[in-house]
Amino acid sequence: MTEPDSLRASGSSTDLDPPGVNQLFAVIAYGEVAAFYRLTDESRMAPDLASKIAIASMAASQMRHYEVLRDAMEAKGIDVLAAMEPYVKTLENYHSLTLPRTWLEAMVKAYIGDSLAADFYGEVVDSLSGESAAVLKSVLGTTGHSEFVIAQVRDAVKENSQQRNRLTLWGRRLLGEAITQAQHVLARHDELAELVMSGGAGLGNLNEFFERLQSAHAERMAVLGLG
Amino acid sequence: MTEPDSLRASGSSTDLDPPGVNQLFAVIAYGEVAAFYRLTDESRMAPDLASKIAIASMAASQMRHYEVLRDAMEAKGIDVLAAMEPYVKTLENYHSLTLPRTWLEAMVKAYIGDSLAADFYGEVVDSLSGESAAVLKSVLGTTGHSEFVIAQVRDAVKENSQQRNRLTLWGRRLLGEAITQAQHVLARHDELAELVMSGGAGLGNLNEFFERLQSAHAERMAVLGLG
C-alpha cells in the first residue's frame, strides 16, 4: 500500500520530530474517529434528507483525515490502535459530557468543537516542520462543510432570542469541557505537554494559550449569531 | 465548485446518454447514502475498536462515491435530492427487511449486498460509454475493504457448522430481497427498465440476468466459506 519513497521520507522526518509528535498524531487520529461516530449518532436528529446527507459528508471527511494520519503512522511503523488507546477515554468523556439534545446543539457543537480542535492543534503544528507538519496541516484544514452549519444556526437564532441565549450557554459549556479535557490530556502525557509548551508561538505560557482559544471561540460564536 | 470544463464535458455526454442514465445515477447515489447509514447503524455491534474503525472507513467510502455522483449530477443541472426521492422507499425497504441481528450477519450483508449492487449496476454500465460510464465505473469499483469482511466471516464459520448454516440462509434471504426490490424499481421506472433491457450484455432477457446474479452470488458465498 505504502510506496517505498514515502516510507523513506517519513523515516527521515521522524528523526527530526520532537518526542511527542507521535502522541499528537495519535490523539488527533482518535479524535477523528470519535468525531465520526459523534456526527453519525447526531444525524438521527437531522430535520430532513439534505441535512442528513450534509452531516454524513462531514463524518466521512473525518474518516478521510483519520486515514491520512493512520497511513503516516503506519509508515513510521507505529501500531495505530495501541497508540490511540491512551486518548480514547478523554475524548469519549468530552463527547459524553457534551451530548447535544437538539439538532441545533449538534450543529453548534460540530462547528465549535472542530474549530477548537483545529485551534489547539494548529498552534502546536506551527512549531513543527517537515513531513509531520505537512500531514497535520492537511487534516486540520477546513472541511468545507462549515457554511452548512453556519446557515442553519444563524437562521434559527435570528428572530428567536430564547434559542439564541440557550445556544450561547451551550457554546460556553463546549469551550469549558474542551479546555478541561485538554488539560487532563496534557497532565497525563509528558511528551505531548512538552511539545505544546515548547511551541514556537509562545506556548510556554499555557494561560495565554487558553486565553487565545477563548478569544477565537468568541469570534466564532459571533459568526453563528451567538454570544 | 465545478470547473467550466467539466460542466461542458458533462453537458456534451448527456446528449449521448440514453434516457434512464440520470435515473441510474440517482438510484445509485441514494443507495450510497442508505449504505452509509446502514453501516454506521450496524457498527454498534462491532466487537472491538479495530472493527468499528474498519466499518467507519467502509461507510466513509460510500459517501465518497455519493459525492462523485452528486457532483456529476449537479454538473448536468440535476436537482440531486429530487432525483433520488423516487428510490428512497425501495432502498429503505430493502434495508429494513434485512436488518442484521448479529455482527456476522452485518458483515455478510455488507459484502453480499454491495457486491450484488455492483453486479447489477455493472451489467448496465457495460452498455454505456463516455463520461457517464467512467463516473459509474469509478464508484462501482471495489472499496478495498472486502478483505476485512471475508476474514471475519471465514474465521467465524470455519469450525462452527451451526453458524455456517445460519449465515448461509441469511445470504439467500439477502439475495431474495435484493431481487424483489430491484424488480419493484424496474416495474415503476420505465426509462430505467428500458436502459437495463437494452444492455449490450444481453439484458433483453431479465430471467437470464437474474440467473447470472444468482450464480455470482453463489461464488461469493463460497468465498465467505458459506453455502
CSV table of C-alpha atoms in Angstrom, one decimal:
chain,number,residue,atom,x,y,z
A,1,MET,CA,0.0,0.0,0.0
A,2,THR,CA,2.7,2.5,1.0
A,3,GLU,CA,5.3,3.4,-1.5
A,4,PRO,CA,8.9,2.9,-0.6
A,5,ASP,CA,9.6,6.6,-1.2
A,6,SER,CA,7.1,7.8,1.3
A,7,LEU,CA,8.4,5.3,3.8
A,8,ARG,CA,11.8,6.6,3.5
A,9,ALA,CA,10.7,10.2,3.7
A,10,SER,CA,8.7,9.5,6.9
A,11,GLY,CA,11.6,7.7,8.3
A,12,SER,CA,13.9,10.6,7.9
A,13,SER,CA,11.3,13.1,9.2
A,14,THR,CA,10.8,11.0,12.3
A,15,ASP,CA,14.4,11.7,13.3
A,16,LEU,CA,13.8,15.4,13.2
A,17,ASP,CA,10.4,15.4,15.0
A,18,PRO,CA,10.5,16.2,18.7
A,19,PRO,CA,9.2,13.5,21.0
A,20,GLY,CA,5.5,13.9,21.4
A,21,VAL,CA,4.8,14.2,17.7
A,22,ASN,CA,3.7,10.6,17.6
A,23,GLN,CA,1.4,11.2,20.6
A,24,LEU,CA,0.0,14.2,18.8
A,25,PHE,CA,-0.8,12.1,15.7
A,26,ALA,CA,-2.5,9.5,17.9
A,27,VAL,CA,-4.7,11.9,19.8
A,28,ILE,CA,-5.8,13.7,16.6
A,29,ALA,CA,-6.4,10.3,14.9
A,30,TYR,CA,-8.7,9.0,17.6
A,31,GLY,CA,-10.3,12.5,17.7
A,32,GLU,CA,-11.3,12.0,14.1
A,33,VAL,CA,-12.8,8.5,14.8
A,34,ALA,CA,-14.7,9.8,17.8
A,35,ALA,CA,-16.0,12.8,15.7
A,36,PHE,CA,-17.2,10.4,13.0
A,37,TYR,CA,-19.3,8.4,15.5
A,38,ARG,CA,-20.5,11.5,17.3
A,39,LEU,CA,-21.7,13.1,14.0
A,40,THR,CA,-23.4,9.9,12.7
A,41,ASP,CA,-25.1,9.5,16.1
A,42,GLU,CA,-26.3,13.1,16.0
A,43,SER,CA,-27.5,12.7,12.4
A,44,ARG,CA,-30.6,10.9,13.8
A,45,MET,CA,-31.8,14.4,14.8
A,46,ALA,CA,-31.4,15.8,11.3
A,47,PRO,CA,-34.7,17.5,10.2
A,48,ASP,CA,-34.5,16.4,6.6
A,49,LEU,CA,-32.7,14.3,4.0
A,50,ALA,CA,-30.5,17.3,2.9
A,51,SER,CA,-29.2,17.7,6.5
A,52,LYS,CA,-28.7,14.0,6.9
A,53,ILE,CA,-26.6,13.9,3.8
A,54,ALA,CA,-24.6,17.0,4.8
A,55,ILE,CA,-23.8,15.5,8.2
A,56,ALA,CA,-22.8,12.2,6.7
A,57,SER,CA,-20.4,14.0,4.4
A,58,MET,CA,-18.9,15.8,7.4
A,59,ALA,CA,-18.5,12.5,9.1
A,60,ALA,CA,-16.9,10.9,6.0
A,61,SER,CA,-14.4,13.7,5.8
A,62,GLN,CA,-13.3,12.9,9.4
A,63,MET,CA,-12.6,9.4,8.4
A,64,ARG,CA,-10.6,10.6,5.4
A,65,HIS,CA,-8.5,12.6,7.9
A,66,TYR,CA,-8.1,9.6,10.1
A,67,GLU,CA,-6.9,7.5,7.1
A,68,VAL,CA,-4.2,10.1,6.3
A,69,LEU,CA,-3.0,10.0,9.9
A,70,ARG,CA,-3.2,6.2,10.0
A,71,ASP,CA,-1.1,5.9,6.9
A,72,ALA,CA,1.5,8.3,8.1
A,73,MET,CA,1.7,6.4,11.5
A,74,GLU,CA,1.9,3.0,9.8
A,75,ALA,CA,4.7,4.3,7.6
A,76,LYS,CA,6.6,5.1,10.8
A,77,GLY,CA,6.0,1.5,12.0
A,78,ILE,CA,3.6,2.6,14.7
A,79,ASP,CA,0.8,0.3,16.0
A,80,VAL,CA,-2.1,2.8,15.4
A,81,LEU,CA,-4.7,1.2,17.7
A,82,ALA,CA,-2.2,0.9,20.6
A,83,ALA,CA,-1.0,4.5,20.1
A,84,MET,CA,-4.6,5.8,20.2
A,85,GLU,CA,-5.7,3.8,23.2
A,86,PRO,CA,-4.4,6.3,25.9
A,87,TYR,CA,-6.7,9.1,24.5
A,88,VAL,CA,-9.9,7.1,24.0
A,89,LYS,CA,-11.2,7.8,27.5
A,90,THR,CA,-10.6,11.5,27.4
A,91,LEU,CA,-12.2,12.0,24.0
A,92,GLU,CA,-15.2,9.8,24.9
A,93,ASN,CA,-15.5,11.8,28.1
A,94,TYR,CA,-15.7,15.0,26.2
A,95,HIS,CA,-18.4,13.7,23.9
A,96,SER,CA,-20.5,12.1,26.7
A,97,LEU,CA,-20.3,15.3,28.7
A,98,THR,CA,-21.5,17.3,25.8
A,99,LEU,CA,-24.3,15.3,24.2
A,100,PRO,CA,-26.5,17.6,22.2
A,101,ARG,CA,-30.2,17.3,22.9
A,102,THR,CA,-31.3,19.1,19.7
A,103,TRP,CA,-30.3,19.4,16.1
A,104,LEU,CA,-29.1,23.0,16.7
A,105,GLU,CA,-27.0,22.0,19.6
A,106,ALA,CA,-25.5,19.3,17.4
A,107,MET,CA,-24.7,21.9,14.7
A,108,VAL,CA,-23.1,24.3,17.2
A,109,LYS,CA,-21.1,21.5,18.6
A,110,ALA,CA,-19.9,20.4,15.2
A,111,TYR,CA,-18.7,23.9,14.3
A,112,ILE,CA,-17.3,25.0,17.7
A,113,GLY,CA,-15.8,21.6,18.6
A,114,ASP,CA,-14.0,21.1,15.4
A,115,SER,CA,-12.7,24.7,15.3
A,116,LEU,CA,-11.4,24.4,18.9
A,117,ALA,CA,-9.6,21.3,18.0
A,118,ALA,CA,-8.1,23.0,14.9
A,119,ASP,CA,-7.0,26.0,17.0
A,120,PHE,CA,-5.4,23.8,19.7
A,121,TYR,CA,-3.6,21.5,17.3
A,122,GLY,CA,-2.8,24.4,14.9
A,123,GLU,CA,-0.7,26.2,17.5
A,124,VAL,CA,1.4,23.1,18.1
A,125,VAL,CA,1.7,22.4,14.4
A,126,ASP,CA,3.2,25.8,13.8
A,127,SER,CA,6.2,24.8,15.9
A,128,LEU,CA,6.8,21.7,13.7
A,129,SER,CA,8.4,21.4,10.3
A,130,GLY,CA,8.9,18.7,7.7
A,131,GLU,CA,6.6,16.0,6.7
A,132,SER,CA,4.8,15.6,10.0
A,133,ALA,CA,3.8,19.3,9.9
A,134,ALA,CA,2.5,18.9,6.3
A,135,VAL,CA,0.4,15.8,7.2
A,136,LEU,CA,-1.1,17.5,10.2
A,137,LYS,CA,-1.9,20.7,8.3
A,138,SER,CA,-3.6,18.7,5.6
A,139,VAL,CA,-6.0,17.1,8.1
A,140,LEU,CA,-6.6,20.3,10.2
A,141,GLY,CA,-7.6,22.3,7.1
A,142,THR,CA,-11.3,23.3,6.9
A,143,THR,CA,-13.6,20.5,5.9
A,144,GLY,CA,-15.6,22.9,3.7
A,145,HIS,CA,-18.8,21.9,5.4
A,146,SER,CA,-18.9,24.9,7.8
A,147,GLU,CA,-21.2,27.0,5.6
A,148,PHE,CA,-24.0,24.5,6.0
A,149,VAL,CA,-23.7,24.7,9.8
A,150,ILE,CA,-23.4,28.5,10.0
A,151,ALA,CA,-26.5,29.0,7.8
A,152,GLN,CA,-28.6,26.5,9.9
A,153,VAL,CA,-27.7,28.2,13.2
A,154,ARG,CA,-27.9,31.8,12.1
A,155,ASP,CA,-31.3,31.3,10.6
A,156,ALA,CA,-32.6,29.6,13.7
A,157,VAL,CA,-31.5,32.3,16.2
A,158,LYS,CA,-32.1,35.4,14.0
A,159,GLU,CA,-35.5,36.1,15.4
A,160,ASN,CA,-35.6,33.8,18.4
A,161,SER,CA,-33.7,35.3,21.4
A,162,GLN,CA,-34.6,32.4,23.7
A,163,GLN,CA,-33.0,30.0,21.3
A,164,ARG,CA,-30.0,32.4,21.0
A,165,ASN,CA,-29.5,32.6,24.7
A,166,ARG,CA,-29.8,28.8,25.1
A,167,LEU,CA,-27.2,28.1,22.4
A,168,THR,CA,-24.9,30.8,23.7
A,169,LEU,CA,-24.8,29.0,27.1
A,170,TRP,CA,-24.3,25.7,25.2
A,171,GLY,CA,-21.3,27.1,23.3
A,172,ARG,CA,-19.7,28.3,26.6
A,173,ARG,CA,-20.2,24.8,28.0
A,174,LEU,CA,-18.5,23.3,25.0
A,175,LEU,CA,-15.5,25.5,25.4
A,176,GLY,CA,-15.3,24.8,29.2
A,177,GLU,CA,-15.4,21.0,28.6
A,178,ALA,CA,-12.8,21.1,25.8
A,179,ILE,CA,-10.4,23.1,28.0
A,180,THR,CA,-10.9,20.7,30.9
A,181,GLN,CA,-10.3,17.6,28.8
A,182,ALA,CA,-7.2,19.2,27.1
A,183,GLN,CA,-5.7,19.9,30.5
A,184,HIS,CA,-6.4,16.3,31.5
A,185,VAL,CA,-4.5,15.0,28.5
A,186,LEU,CA,-1.6,17.4,29.0
A,187,ALA,CA,-1.3,16.5,32.7
A,188,ARG,CA,-1.1,12.8,31.8
A,189,HIS,CA,1.1,12.8,28.8
A,190,ASP,CA,4.5,14.5,29.5
A,191,GLU,CA,6.0,14.4,25.9
A,192,LEU,CA,2.8,15.8,24.5
A,193,ALA,CA,2.8,18.6,27.1
A,194,GLU,CA,6.4,19.3,26.4
A,195,LEU,CA,5.6,19.6,22.7
A,196,VAL,CA,2.8,22.1,23.4
A,197,MET,CA,4.9,24.1,25.9
A,198,SER,CA,7.8,24.3,23.6
A,199,GLY,CA,5.7,25.6,20.7
A,200,GLY,CA,7.2,28.5,18.7
A,201,ALA,CA,4.1,30.6,19.1
A,202,GLY,CA,4.8,31.2,22.8
A,203,LEU,CA,3.0,28.2,24.2
A,204,GLY,CA,5.4,28.4,27.2
A,205,ASN,CA,2.6,30.2,28.9
A,206,LEU,CA,-0.4,27.9,29.0
A,207,ASN,CA,-2.7,30.5,30.4
A,208,GLU,CA,-2.0,32.8,27.4
A,209,PHE,CA,-2.7,29.8,25.2
A,210,PHE,CA,-6.1,29.2,26.7
A,211,GLU,CA,-6.9,32.9,26.5
A,212,ARG,CA,-6.2,32.9,22.8
A,213,LEU,CA,-8.5,29.8,22.5
A,214,GLN,CA,-11.2,31.8,24.3
A,215,SER,CA,-10.9,34.8,22.1
A,216,ALA,CA,-11.1,32.7,18.9
A,217,HIS,CA,-14.1,31.0,20.4
A,218,ALA,CA,-15.9,34.3,20.9
A,219,GLU,CA,-15.3,35.3,17.3
A,220,ARG,CA,-16.7,32.0,16.1
A,221,MET,CA,-19.8,32.3,18.3
A,222,ALA,CA,-20.4,35.7,16.7
A,223,VAL,CA,-20.2,34.1,13.2
A,224,LEU,CA,-23.0,31.8,14.3
A,225,GLY,CA,-25.0,34.8,15.5
A,226,LEU,CA,-24.5,33.8,19.2
A,227,GLY,CA,-22.9,35.5,22.2
B,1,MET,CA,-17.0,24.5,-7.1
B,2,THR,CA,-17.4,23.0,-10.6
B,3,GLU,CA,-14.9,23.9,-13.3
B,4,PRO,CA,-16.4,25.2,-16.5
B,5,ASP,CA,-14.6,22.4,-18.5
B,6,SER,CA,-16.2,19.6,-16.6
B,7,LEU,CA,-19.5,21.3,-17.0
B,8,ARG,CA,-19.1,21.4,-20.7
B,9,ALA,CA,-17.8,17.8,-20.9
B,10,SER,CA,-20.8,16.5,-18.9
B,11,GLY,CA,-23.2,18.6,-20.9
B,12,SER,CA,-22.0,17.0,-24.1
B,13,SER,CA,-22.0,13.5,-22.7
B,14,THR,CA,-25.6,14.0,-21.5
B,15,ASP,CA,-26.7,14.3,-25.1
B,16,LEU,CA,-25.3,10.9,-25.9
B,17,ASP,CA,-26.6,9.1,-22.8
B,18,PRO,CA,-29.8,7.1,-23.3
B,19,PRO,CA,-32.7,8.3,-21.2
B,20,GLY,CA,-32.6,6.5,-17.9
B,21,VAL,CA,-29.0,7.2,-17.2
B,22,ASN,CA,-30.0,10.1,-14.9
B,23,GLN,CA,-32.3,7.7,-13.0
B,24,LEU,CA,-29.4,5.2,-12.8
B,25,PHE,CA,-27.2,7.9,-11.2
B,26,ALA,CA,-29.9,8.8,-8.8
B,27,VAL,CA,-30.7,5.3,-7.6
B,28,ILE,CA,-27.0,4.5,-7.1
B,29,ALA,CA,-26.5,7.8,-5.3
B,30,TYR,CA,-29.3,7.2,-2.8
B,31,GLY,CA,-28.0,3.6,-2.5
B,32,GLU,CA,-24.7,5.0,-1.3
B,33,VAL,CA,-26.3,7.3,1.3
B,34,ALA,CA,-28.5,4.4,2.5
B,35,ALA,CA,-25.5,2.2,2.8
B,36,PHE,CA,-23.6,4.8,4.8
B,37,TYR,CA,-26.4,4.9,7.3
B,38,ARG,CA,-26.9,1.2,7.4
B,39,LEU,CA,-23.2,0.6,8.0
B,40,THR,CA,-22.9,3.2,10.8
B,41,ASP,CA,-26.0,1.8,12.5
B,42,GLU,CA,-24.6,-1.7,12.3
B,43,SER,CA,-21.2,-0.6,13.6
B,44,ARG,CA,-22.8,-0.5,17.1
B,45,MET,CA,-22.4,-4.3,17.0
B,46,ALA,CA,-18.7,-4.1,16.3
B,47,PRO,CA,-16.8,-6.4,18.7
B,48,ASP,CA,-13.8,-4.1,19.1
B,49,LEU,CA,-12.3,-0.7,18.1
B,50,ALA,CA,-10.5,-2.2,15.1
B,51,SER,CA,-13.8,-3.4,13.7
B,52,LYS,CA,-15.5,-0.1,14.5
B,53,ILE,CA,-12.9,1.8,12.6
B,54,ALA,CA,-13.0,-0.6,9.6
B,55,ILE,CA,-16.7,-0.2,9.3
B,56,ALA,CA,-16.5,3.5,9.6
B,57,SER,CA,-14.0,3.5,6.8
B,58,MET,CA,-16.4,1.5,4.6
B,59,ALA,CA,-19.2,3.9,5.4
B,60,ALA,CA,-17.0,6.9,4.6
B,61,SER,CA,-16.1,5.4,1.2
B,62,GLN,CA,-19.8,5.1,0.4
B,63,MET,CA,-20.1,8.9,1.0
B,64,ARG,CA,-17.1,9.5,-1.3
B,65,HIS,CA,-19.0,7.6,-4.0
B,66,TYR,CA,-22.1,9.6,-3.3
B,67,GLU,CA,-20.1,12.8,-3.6
B,68,VAL,CA,-18.7,11.8,-7.0
B,69,LEU,CA,-22.3,11.0,-8.3
B,70,ARG,CA,-23.7,14.2,-6.8
B,71,ASP,CA,-21.0,16.3,-8.5
B,72,ALA,CA,-21.7,14.6,-11.8
B,73,MET,CA,-25.4,15.2,-11.5
B,74,GLU,CA,-25.1,18.8,-10.3
B,75,ALA,CA,-22.8,19.4,-13.4
B,76,LYS,CA,-25.7,18.3,-15.5
B,77,GLY,CA,-28.0,20.7,-13.7
B,78,ILE,CA,-29.9,18.0,-11.9
B,79,ASP,CA,-31.6,18.6,-8.5
B,80,VAL,CA,-30.0,15.7,-6.7
B,81,LEU,CA,-32.4,15.4,-3.8
B,82,ALA,CA,-35.4,15.5,-6.0
B,83,ALA,CA,-33.9,12.9,-8.4
B,84,MET,CA,-33.1,10.5,-5.6
B,85,GLU,CA,-36.6,10.8,-3.9
B,86,PRO,CA,-38.4,8.1,-6.0
B,87,TYR,CA,-35.8,5.5,-4.8
B,88,VAL,CA,-35.8,6.3,-1.1
B,89,LYS,CA,-38.7,4.0,-0.2
B,90,THR,CA,-37.4,0.9,-2.1
B,91,LEU,CA,-33.9,1.2,-0.7
B,92,GLU,CA,-35.1,1.8,2.8
B,93,ASN,CA,-37.5,-1.2,2.4
B,94,TYR,CA,-34.5,-3.4,1.4
B,95,HIS,CA,-32.6,-2.4,4.5
B,96,SER,CA,-35.5,-2.6,6.9
B,97,LEU,CA,-36.4,-6.1,5.6
B,98,THR,CA,-32.8,-7.2,6.0
B,99,LEU,CA,-31.8,-5.8,9.4
B,100,PRO,CA,-28.8,-7.9,10.7
B,101,ARG,CA,-29.2,-9.1,14.3
B,102,THR,CA,-25.5,-10.0,14.8
B,103,TRP,CA,-22.2,-8.6,13.8
B,104,LEU,CA,-21.6,-11.6,11.4
B,105,GLU,CA,-24.9,-11.0,9.7
B,106,ALA,CA,-23.9,-7.4,9.3
B,107,MET,CA,-20.6,-8.4,7.7
B,108,VAL,CA,-22.2,-10.9,5.3
B,109,LYS,CA,-24.7,-8.2,4.3
B,110,ALA,CA,-22.0,-5.6,3.7
B,111,TYR,CA,-20.1,-8.0,1.5
B,112,ILE,CA,-23.1,-9.7,-0.3
B,113,GLY,CA,-25.2,-6.5,-0.6
B,114,ASP,CA,-22.5,-4.3,-2.1
B,115,SER,CA,-21.4,-7.0,-4.5
B,116,LEU,CA,-24.9,-7.6,-5.7
B,117,ALA,CA,-25.4,-3.9,-6.3
B,118,ALA,CA,-22.0,-3.8,-8.2
B,119,ASP,CA,-23.1,-6.8,-10.3
B,120,PHE,CA,-26.5,-5.3,-11.1
B,121,TYR,CA,-25.2,-1.8,-12.0
B,122,GLY,CA,-22.1,-3.3,-13.6
B,123,GLU,CA,-24.1,-5.0,-16.4
B,124,VAL,CA,-25.9,-1.8,-17.1
B,125,VAL,CA,-22.7,0.3,-17.2
B,126,ASP,CA,-21.2,-2.1,-19.7
B,127,SER,CA,-23.8,-0.9,-22.2
B,128,LEU,CA,-22.9,2.8,-21.7
B,129,SER,CA,-20.0,4.8,-23.0
B,130,GLY,CA,-18.4,8.2,-22.4
B,131,GLU,CA,-18.2,10.2,-19.2
B,132,SER,CA,-21.3,8.7,-17.5
B,133,ALA,CA,-19.8,5.2,-17.9
B,134,ALA,CA,-16.5,6.4,-16.5
B,135,VAL,CA,-18.1,8.1,-13.4
B,136,LEU,CA,-20.2,5.0,-12.7
B,137,LYS,CA,-17.3,2.6,-13.1
B,138,SER,CA,-15.3,4.7,-10.6
B,139,VAL,CA,-17.9,4.4,-7.9
B,140,LEU,CA,-18.7,0.7,-8.6
B,141,GLY,CA,-15.1,-0.3,-8.2
B,142,THR,CA,-14.1,-2.4,-5.2
B,143,THR,CA,-13.9,-0.4,-1.9
B,144,GLY,CA,-10.9,-2.3,-0.8
B,145,HIS,CA,-12.5,-3.2,2.5
B,146,SER,CA,-13.7,-6.7,1.5
B,147,GLU,CA,-10.7,-8.5,2.8
B,148,PHE,CA,-11.6,-7.4,6.4
B,149,VAL,CA,-15.1,-8.8,6.0
B,150,ILE,CA,-14.0,-12.0,4.3
B,151,ALA,CA,-11.6,-12.8,7.1
B,152,GLN,CA,-14.1,-12.1,9.9
B,153,VAL,CA,-16.8,-14.4,8.3
B,154,ARG,CA,-14.4,-17.2,7.2
B,155,ASP,CA,-12.8,-17.4,10.7
B,156,ALA,CA,-16.2,-17.5,12.4
B,157,VAL,CA,-17.7,-20.3,10.4
B,158,LYS,CA,-14.7,-22.5,9.9
B,159,GLU,CA,-15.4,-24.8,12.8
B,160,ASN,CA,-19.0,-23.8,13.6
B,161,SER,CA,-21.4,-25.5,11.3
B,162,GLN,CA,-24.5,-24.1,13.0
B,163,GLN,CA,-23.1,-20.6,12.4
B,164,ARG,CA,-22.4,-21.5,8.8
B,165,ASN,CA,-25.9,-22.8,8.2
B,166,ARG,CA,-27.5,-19.8,9.8
B,167,LEU,CA,-25.4,-17.4,7.7
B,168,THR,CA,-26.0,-19.4,4.5
B,169,LEU,CA,-29.7,-18.9,5.0
B,170,TRP,CA,-29.1,-15.3,5.7
B,171,GLY,CA,-27.2,-14.9,2.5
B,172,ARG,CA,-30.1,-16.4,0.5
B,173,ARG,CA,-32.5,-14.1,2.1
B,174,LEU,CA,-30.3,-11.1,1.2
B,175,LEU,CA,-30.3,-12.2,-2.5
B,176,GLY,CA,-34.1,-12.8,-2.5
B,177,GLU,CA,-34.9,-9.3,-1.0
B,178,ALA,CA,-32.4,-7.6,-3.4
B,179,ILE,CA,-34.0,-9.2,-6.4
B,180,THR,CA,-37.5,-8.4,-5.2
B,181,GLN,CA,-36.6,-4.7,-4.6
B,182,ALA,CA,-34.8,-4.5,-8.0
B,183,GLN,CA,-37.9,-5.8,-9.7
B,184,HIS,CA,-40.0,-3.2,-7.9
B,185,VAL,CA,-37.8,-0.4,-9.1
B,186,LEU,CA,-37.8,-1.6,-12.7
B,187,ALA,CA,-41.5,-2.1,-12.7
B,188,ARG,CA,-42.1,1.5,-11.6
B,189,HIS,CA,-39.4,3.3,-13.6
B,190,ASP,CA,-39.8,2.8,-17.3
B,191,GLU,CA,-36.7,4.6,-18.6
B,192,LEU,CA,-34.5,2.8,-16.1
B,193,ALA,CA,-36.1,-0.6,-17.1
B,194,GLU,CA,-35.5,0.3,-20.8
B,195,LEU,CA,-31.9,1.1,-20.0
B,196,VAL,CA,-31.4,-2.3,-18.3
B,197,MET,CA,-33.3,-4.2,-21.0
B,198,SER,CA,-31.3,-2.6,-23.8
B,199,GLY,CA,-28.0,-3.5,-22.2
B,200,GLY,CA,-25.3,-4.8,-24.6
B,201,ALA,CA,-24.7,-7.8,-22.4
B,202,GLY,CA,-28.0,-9.4,-23.4
B,203,LEU,CA,-30.2,-7.9,-20.7
B,204,GLY,CA,-33.1,-8.3,-23.1
B,205,ASN,CA,-33.8,-11.4,-21.1
B,206,LEU,CA,-34.3,-10.4,-17.5
B,207,ASN,CA,-34.5,-14.0,-16.3
B,208,GLU,CA,-31.1,-14.7,-17.6
B,209,PHE,CA,-29.9,-11.6,-15.9
B,210,PHE,CA,-31.2,-12.7,-12.6
B,211,GLU,CA,-29.7,-16.2,-13.1
B,212,ARG,CA,-26.3,-14.6,-13.7
B,213,LEU,CA,-26.8,-12.6,-10.4
B,214,GLN,CA,-27.6,-15.9,-8.6
B,215,SER,CA,-24.5,-17.7,-9.9
B,216,ALA,CA,-22.2,-14.7,-9.0
B,217,HIS,CA,-23.9,-14.7,-5.6
B,218,ALA,CA,-23.1,-18.5,-5.1
B,219,GLU,CA,-19.5,-17.9,-5.9
B,220,ARG,CA,-19.2,-15.1,-3.3
B,221,MET,CA,-20.9,-17.1,-0.6
B,222,ALA,CA,-18.2,-19.7,-1.2
B,223,VAL,CA,-15.5,-17.1,-0.8
B,224,LEU,CA,-17.0,-16.4,2.7
B,225,GLY,CA,-17.0,-20.1,3.5
B,226,LEU,CA,-20.8,-20.3,3.2
B,227,GLY,CA,-23.2,-22.3,1.0
